[in-house]
Structure formats: C-alpha cells, structure tokens
Short mmCIF file of C-alpha atoms and ligand atoms in Angstrom, two decimals:
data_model
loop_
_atom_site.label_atom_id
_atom_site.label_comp_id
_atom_site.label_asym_id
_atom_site.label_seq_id
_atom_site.Cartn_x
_atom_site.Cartn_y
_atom_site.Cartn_z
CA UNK A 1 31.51 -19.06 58.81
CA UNK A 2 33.85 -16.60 57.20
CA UNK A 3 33.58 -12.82 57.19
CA UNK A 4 32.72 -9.54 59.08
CA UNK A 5 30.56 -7.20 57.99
CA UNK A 6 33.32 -5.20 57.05
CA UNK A 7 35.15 -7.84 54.94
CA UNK A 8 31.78 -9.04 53.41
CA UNK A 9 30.62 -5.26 52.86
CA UNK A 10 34.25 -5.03 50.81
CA UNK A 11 33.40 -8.44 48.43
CA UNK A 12 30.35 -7.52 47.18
CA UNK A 13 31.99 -3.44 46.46
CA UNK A 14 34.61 -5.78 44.50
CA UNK A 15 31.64 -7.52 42.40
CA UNK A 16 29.95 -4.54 41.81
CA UNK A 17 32.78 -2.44 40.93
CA UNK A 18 33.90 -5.60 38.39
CA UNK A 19 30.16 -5.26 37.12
CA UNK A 20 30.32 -1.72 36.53
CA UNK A 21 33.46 -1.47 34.85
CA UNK A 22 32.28 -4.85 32.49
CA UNK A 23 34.89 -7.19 34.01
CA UNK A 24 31.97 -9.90 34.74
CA UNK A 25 31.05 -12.07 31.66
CA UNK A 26 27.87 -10.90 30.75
CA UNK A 27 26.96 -14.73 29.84
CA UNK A 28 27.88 -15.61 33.87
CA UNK A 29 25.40 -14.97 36.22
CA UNK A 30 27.13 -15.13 39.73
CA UNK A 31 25.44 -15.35 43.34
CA UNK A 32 27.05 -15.21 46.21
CA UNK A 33 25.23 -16.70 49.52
CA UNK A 34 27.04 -14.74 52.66
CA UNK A 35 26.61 -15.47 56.56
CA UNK A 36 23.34 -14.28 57.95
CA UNK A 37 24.74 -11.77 59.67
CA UNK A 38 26.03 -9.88 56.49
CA UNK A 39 22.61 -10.79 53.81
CA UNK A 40 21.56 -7.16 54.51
CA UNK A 41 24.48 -5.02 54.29
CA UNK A 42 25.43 -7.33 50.67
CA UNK A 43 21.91 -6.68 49.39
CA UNK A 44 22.63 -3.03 49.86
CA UNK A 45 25.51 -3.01 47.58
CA UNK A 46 24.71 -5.57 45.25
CA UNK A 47 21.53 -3.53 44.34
CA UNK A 48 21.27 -3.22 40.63
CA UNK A 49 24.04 -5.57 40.02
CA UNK A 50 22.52 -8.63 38.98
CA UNK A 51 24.54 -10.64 41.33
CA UNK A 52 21.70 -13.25 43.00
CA UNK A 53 22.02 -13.53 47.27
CA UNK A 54 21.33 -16.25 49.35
CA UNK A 55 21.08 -17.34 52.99
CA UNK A 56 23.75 -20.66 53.95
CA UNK A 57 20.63 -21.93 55.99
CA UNK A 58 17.68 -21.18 57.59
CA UNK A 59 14.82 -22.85 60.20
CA UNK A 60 11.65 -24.27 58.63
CA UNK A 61 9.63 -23.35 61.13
CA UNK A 62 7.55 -19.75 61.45
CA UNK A 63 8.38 -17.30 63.92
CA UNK A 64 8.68 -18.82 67.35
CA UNK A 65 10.28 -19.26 70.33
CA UNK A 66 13.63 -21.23 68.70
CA UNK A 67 16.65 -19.72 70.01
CA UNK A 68 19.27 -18.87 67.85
CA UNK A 69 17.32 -19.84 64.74
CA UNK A 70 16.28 -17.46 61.35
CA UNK A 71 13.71 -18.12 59.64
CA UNK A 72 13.25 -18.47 55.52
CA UNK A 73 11.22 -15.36 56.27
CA UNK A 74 14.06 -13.64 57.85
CA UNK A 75 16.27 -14.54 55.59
CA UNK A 76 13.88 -13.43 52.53
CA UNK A 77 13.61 -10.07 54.68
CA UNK A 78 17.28 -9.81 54.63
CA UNK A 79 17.80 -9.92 51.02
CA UNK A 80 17.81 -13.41 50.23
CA UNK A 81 16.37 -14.62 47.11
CA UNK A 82 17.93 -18.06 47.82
CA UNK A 83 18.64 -20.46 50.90
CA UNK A 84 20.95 -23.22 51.10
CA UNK A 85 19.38 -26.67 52.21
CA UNK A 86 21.65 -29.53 53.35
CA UNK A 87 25.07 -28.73 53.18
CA UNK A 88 27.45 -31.47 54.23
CA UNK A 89 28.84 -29.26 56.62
CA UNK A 90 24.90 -29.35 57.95
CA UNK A 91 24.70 -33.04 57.31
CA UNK A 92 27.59 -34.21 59.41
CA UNK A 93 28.20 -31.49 62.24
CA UNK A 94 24.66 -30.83 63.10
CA UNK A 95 23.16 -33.96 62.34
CA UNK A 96 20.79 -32.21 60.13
CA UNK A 97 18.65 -35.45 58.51
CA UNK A 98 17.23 -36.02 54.75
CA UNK A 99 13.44 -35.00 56.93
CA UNK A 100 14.74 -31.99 57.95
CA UNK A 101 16.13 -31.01 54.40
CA UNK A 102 12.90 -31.64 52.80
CA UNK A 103 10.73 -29.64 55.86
CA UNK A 104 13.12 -26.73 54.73
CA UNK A 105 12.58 -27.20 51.13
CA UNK A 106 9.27 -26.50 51.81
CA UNK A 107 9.31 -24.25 53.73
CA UNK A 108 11.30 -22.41 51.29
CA UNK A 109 9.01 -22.76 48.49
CA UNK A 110 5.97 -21.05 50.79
CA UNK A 111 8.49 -18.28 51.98
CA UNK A 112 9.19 -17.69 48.15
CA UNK A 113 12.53 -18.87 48.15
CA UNK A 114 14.87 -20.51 45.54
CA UNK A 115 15.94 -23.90 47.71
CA UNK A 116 19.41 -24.86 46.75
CA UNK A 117 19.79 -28.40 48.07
CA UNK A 118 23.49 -29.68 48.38
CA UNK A 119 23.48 -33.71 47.84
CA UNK A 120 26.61 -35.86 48.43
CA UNK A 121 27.57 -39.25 48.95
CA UNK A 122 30.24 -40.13 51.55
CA UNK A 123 33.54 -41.55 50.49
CA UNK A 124 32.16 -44.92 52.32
CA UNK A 125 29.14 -44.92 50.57
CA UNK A 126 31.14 -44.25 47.56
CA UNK A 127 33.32 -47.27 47.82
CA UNK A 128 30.41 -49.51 49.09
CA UNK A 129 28.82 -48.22 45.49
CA UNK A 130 26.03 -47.05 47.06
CA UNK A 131 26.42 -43.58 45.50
CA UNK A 132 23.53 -43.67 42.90
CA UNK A 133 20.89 -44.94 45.40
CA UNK A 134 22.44 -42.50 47.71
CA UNK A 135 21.85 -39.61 45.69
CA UNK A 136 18.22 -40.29 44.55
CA UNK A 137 17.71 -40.78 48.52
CA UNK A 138 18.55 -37.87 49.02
CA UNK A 139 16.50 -35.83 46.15
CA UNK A 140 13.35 -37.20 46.25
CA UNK A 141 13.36 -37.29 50.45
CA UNK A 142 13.98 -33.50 49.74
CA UNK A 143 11.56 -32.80 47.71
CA UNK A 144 8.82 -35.08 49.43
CA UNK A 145 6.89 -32.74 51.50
CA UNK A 146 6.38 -30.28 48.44
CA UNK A 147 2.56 -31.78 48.19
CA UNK A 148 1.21 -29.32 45.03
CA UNK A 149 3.35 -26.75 45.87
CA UNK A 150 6.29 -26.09 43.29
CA UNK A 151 9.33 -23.50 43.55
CA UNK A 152 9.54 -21.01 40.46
CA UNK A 153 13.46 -22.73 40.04
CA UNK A 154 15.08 -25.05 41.80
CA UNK A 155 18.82 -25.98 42.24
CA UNK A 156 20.55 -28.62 43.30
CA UNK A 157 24.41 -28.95 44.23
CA UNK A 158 25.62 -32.36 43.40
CA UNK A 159 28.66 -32.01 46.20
CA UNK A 160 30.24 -35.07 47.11
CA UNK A 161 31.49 -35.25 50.95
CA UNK A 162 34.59 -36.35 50.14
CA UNK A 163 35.45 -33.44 47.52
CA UNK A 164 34.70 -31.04 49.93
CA UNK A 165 37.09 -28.20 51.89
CA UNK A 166 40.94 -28.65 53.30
CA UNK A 167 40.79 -32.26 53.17
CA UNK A 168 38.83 -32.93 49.80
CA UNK A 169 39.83 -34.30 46.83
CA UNK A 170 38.93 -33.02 44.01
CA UNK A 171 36.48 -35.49 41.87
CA UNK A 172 37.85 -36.43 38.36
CA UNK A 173 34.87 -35.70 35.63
CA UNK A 174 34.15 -39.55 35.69
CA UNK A 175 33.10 -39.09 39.28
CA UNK A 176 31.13 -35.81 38.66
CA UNK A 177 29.26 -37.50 35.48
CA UNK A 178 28.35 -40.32 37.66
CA UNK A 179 27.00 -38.48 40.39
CA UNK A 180 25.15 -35.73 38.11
CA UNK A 181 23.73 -38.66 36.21
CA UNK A 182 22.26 -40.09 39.46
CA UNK A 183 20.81 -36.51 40.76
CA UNK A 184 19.50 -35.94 37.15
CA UNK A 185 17.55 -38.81 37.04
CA UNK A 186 15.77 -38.62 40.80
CA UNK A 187 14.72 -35.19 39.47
CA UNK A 188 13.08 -36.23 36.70
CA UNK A 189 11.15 -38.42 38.33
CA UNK A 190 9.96 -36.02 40.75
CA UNK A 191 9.95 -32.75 39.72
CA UNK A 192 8.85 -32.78 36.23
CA UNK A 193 8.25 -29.07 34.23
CA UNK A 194 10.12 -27.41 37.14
CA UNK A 195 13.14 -25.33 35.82
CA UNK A 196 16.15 -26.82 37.77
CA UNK A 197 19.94 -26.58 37.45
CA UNK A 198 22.11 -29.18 38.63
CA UNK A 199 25.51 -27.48 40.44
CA UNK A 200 28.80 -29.47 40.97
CA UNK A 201 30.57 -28.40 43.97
CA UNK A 202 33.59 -29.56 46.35
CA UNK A 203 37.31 -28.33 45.43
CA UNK A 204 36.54 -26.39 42.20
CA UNK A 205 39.43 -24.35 41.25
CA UNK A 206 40.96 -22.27 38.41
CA UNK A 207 42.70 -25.48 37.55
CA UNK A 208 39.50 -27.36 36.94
CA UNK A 209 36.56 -24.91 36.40
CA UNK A 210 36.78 -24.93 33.01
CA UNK A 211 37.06 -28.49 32.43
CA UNK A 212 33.98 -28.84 34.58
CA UNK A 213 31.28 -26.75 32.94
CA UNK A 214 32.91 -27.46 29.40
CA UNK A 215 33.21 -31.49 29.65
CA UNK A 216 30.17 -32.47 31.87
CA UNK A 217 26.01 -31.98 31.48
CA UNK A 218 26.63 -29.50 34.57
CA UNK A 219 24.48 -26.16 34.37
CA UNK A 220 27.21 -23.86 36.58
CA UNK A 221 29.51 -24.42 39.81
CA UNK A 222 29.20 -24.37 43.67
CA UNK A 223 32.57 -22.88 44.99
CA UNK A 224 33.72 -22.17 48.52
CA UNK A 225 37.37 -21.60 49.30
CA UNK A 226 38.20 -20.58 45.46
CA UNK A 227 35.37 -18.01 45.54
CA UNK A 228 36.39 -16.70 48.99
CA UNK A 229 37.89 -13.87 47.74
CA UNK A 230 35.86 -11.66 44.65
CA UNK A 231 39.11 -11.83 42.61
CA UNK A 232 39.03 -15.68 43.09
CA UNK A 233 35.26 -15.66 42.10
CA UNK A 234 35.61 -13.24 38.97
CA UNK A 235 38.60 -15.17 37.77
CA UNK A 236 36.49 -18.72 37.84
CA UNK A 237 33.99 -16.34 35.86
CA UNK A 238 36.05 -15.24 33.28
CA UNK A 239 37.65 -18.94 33.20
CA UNK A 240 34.12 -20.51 32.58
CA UNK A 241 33.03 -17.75 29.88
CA UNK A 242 36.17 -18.36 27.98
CA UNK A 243 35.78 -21.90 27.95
CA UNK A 244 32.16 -22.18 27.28
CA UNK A 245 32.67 -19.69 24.48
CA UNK A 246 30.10 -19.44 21.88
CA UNK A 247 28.90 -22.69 22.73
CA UNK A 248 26.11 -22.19 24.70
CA UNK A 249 24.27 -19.09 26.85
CA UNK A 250 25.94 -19.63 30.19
CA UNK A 251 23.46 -18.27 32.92
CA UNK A 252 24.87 -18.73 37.61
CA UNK A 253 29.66 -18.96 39.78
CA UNK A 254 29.90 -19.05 43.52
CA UNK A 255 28.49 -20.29 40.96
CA UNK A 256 28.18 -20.25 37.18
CA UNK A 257 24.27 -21.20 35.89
CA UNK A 258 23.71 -21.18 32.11
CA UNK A 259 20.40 -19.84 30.90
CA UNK A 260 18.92 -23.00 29.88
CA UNK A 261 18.93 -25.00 33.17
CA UNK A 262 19.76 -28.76 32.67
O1 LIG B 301 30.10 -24.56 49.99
C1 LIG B 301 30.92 -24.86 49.17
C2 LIG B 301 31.20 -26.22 48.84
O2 LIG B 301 31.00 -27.03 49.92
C3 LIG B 301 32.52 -26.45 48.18
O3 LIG B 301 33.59 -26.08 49.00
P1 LIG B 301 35.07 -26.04 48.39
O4 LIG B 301 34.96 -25.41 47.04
O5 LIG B 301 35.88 -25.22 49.35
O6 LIG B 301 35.53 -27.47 48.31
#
C-alpha cells in the first residue's frame, strides 16, 4: 500500500529511462507488481520496456456484486500479466486461507494470468520444525483446484513470515536452502513439465542479494522495501548481474528470474 499515481507514474519513467539508456542488465529481467490503482498508468510507460507487471491481489470470483473487490480479469485489463496469490501480509491481516489461495490460483490460470504464490512458514512453526510440512501444505493446497488446467509459468515466492518487512530478520542461506528445498520438492510432485521459478523473498538487500542468487538453487528475488525506490531496484539488478556473471543466463528483480527456471 505504497504510492500515488504520481509517485508510481515517476518509478516506472525511472525503469524505463534506465532501460533506454542500457543501465538494466540485459541478463535481469525485472517486474514490478504496483497497487491496483496505478497497473494502468505503469503499463502505459513500461510499454516496450520489457519490464513484466503484476497485480498484489485480486478476487477469484467473476464479475459480481463483491464490493470493493477486482477481479483477475480486471486486473489482466489493467495491464497485469501477473497476480500475486497469498502474501503473508494476506495470510495474517485478512485471514486469507490456503482454499482461498488455491481458488485464486485458478482462477488466475483461466483469466490467463501468471499466479505468483508467496509461501512462508511462521517463526512458530519454524521452531516447532514444522517448516517443511508447512511449506508443501501450502503448495500443493494451492495448486489443488487446477483440475487439467495448467498456467503457461508459474512462480512461487518462498517468503518466510518471519523475514518479512520492519520487523524481519533476514534468513541466513541455511534457512533459505531449507525452505527452497521444501517448496522445490511439493512442486515436483504436483506440477510436473510446468515451467516454474522458485523466488526468495523477505529482507533482501544490497547487502545480501548477491549472496542469495549466487549461493542458493534460487531462480531470482522477491523484494519490497529495497525495491521501493527504482534506484534501489536497479542497484539489486546490477548487484545480481555482477555476481551471477558469466555463470549462468539470469532471466526476473522486484525480482531477478534467470532464463532457465529452477
Ligand atoms: O512483498 C515483498 C516481500 O514481502 C518482502 O518484503 P521485504 O523485502 O520488505 O522484507
């Protein structure tokens, strides 16, 4: 819940100015998913730029008499090519269960959407070590009311509660590899042939970025606060493309994808 037309209209002129004038890794593929209210007005200057747009959330239901609600239609109609599903910040202050995540995956997948679904363990769950049976909870019930239907991609956030926002702490790579290892393995199970990156999110920062996509099976990064500004986001870029190097074809940084989803 950050930004003003105005303020989100002057972001996306920053990426596409740092596109035009070459300052974004070519390897990097960013996307950027603002507030509803601002999806159209970003579209419009993101044209062209091969910066991806998504929606933070959406409703699963069709059009309808649910006030205050968009729909993945809407959304799609707005400029979204991608929707965020289950957000902790969705999880925790509106209740929003692992059955409503997967009736929005779906409906994602028939509006033509890209679902991104953010997965976490709790810092209790975490020190009950619950986290791995947490985690595949949480994938497969979100992918459970697919039936034949299958998106063209799929990501998935691994984003641990606790490493989230002001209060988080930041996960050390043990932590990540654990909970990427969990997330990895649900999806395998379950979604089979479907091209899928796995994300990390929660308190990625200059300080860490680098270490993150360079030391862990991780295909790009989920940021918030350190991508809240397009310098902060362009300077994770750069960070990531200079570590990865010429070791691999990186692909999405409010997130960072490589090419060959993991
Ligand atoms: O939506 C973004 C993620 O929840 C991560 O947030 P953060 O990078 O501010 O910890």
């Amino acid at each position: 819940m950050t930004k003003t037309l105005a303020e989100a209209g002057a972001y996306a002129d920053a990426l596409r100015s740092a596109v035009e004038t070459g300052s974004v890794p070519p390897e990097v593929r960013l996307f950027v998913l603002p507030a509803a209210t601002t999806l159209a007005a970003v579209r419009d200057r993101l044209a062209g730029t091969g910066v991806a747009l998504g929606a933070q959330n959406a409703h699963p239901g069709p059009e309808g008499a649910v006030t205050g609600e968009v729909s993945m239609t809407m959304v799609r109609d707005a400029g979204a090519s991608i929707v965020e599903i289950g957000h902790a910040e969705r999880r925790t202050l509106f209740a929003e269960t692992d059955d409503m995540v997967a009736d929005k995956v779906a409906a994602a997948v028939t509006a033509g959407l890209t679902p991104l679904v953010c997965v976490g363990e709790t810092s209790t769950e975490r020190a009950r070590g619950e986290t791995e049976d947490v985690l595949a909870h949480q994938v497969r019930s979100a992918l459970s009311r697919l039936g034949s239907s299958r998106p063209v991609e799929l990501l998935v956030a691994y984003e641990p509660h606790w490493a989230i926002g002001a209060g988080g702490r930041a996960a050390v790579p043990d932590e990540v590899a654990e909970g990427l290892a969990a997330v990895r393995s649900a999806l395998a199970k379950d979604l089979a042939g479907t091209p899928t990156a796995v994300l990390y999110g929660g308190s990625v920062h200059p300080g860490n970025a680098a270490d993150l996509v360079t030391g862990l099976d991780v295909a790009g990064l989920f940021v918030g606060r350190a991508a809240w500004t397009a310098p902060g986001l362009l300077d994770l870029a750069r960070r990531c493309a200079d570590a990865l190097g010429e070791r691999t074809t990186p692909d999405l940084v409010s997130a960072i994808v490589r090419k060959d989803p993991r």
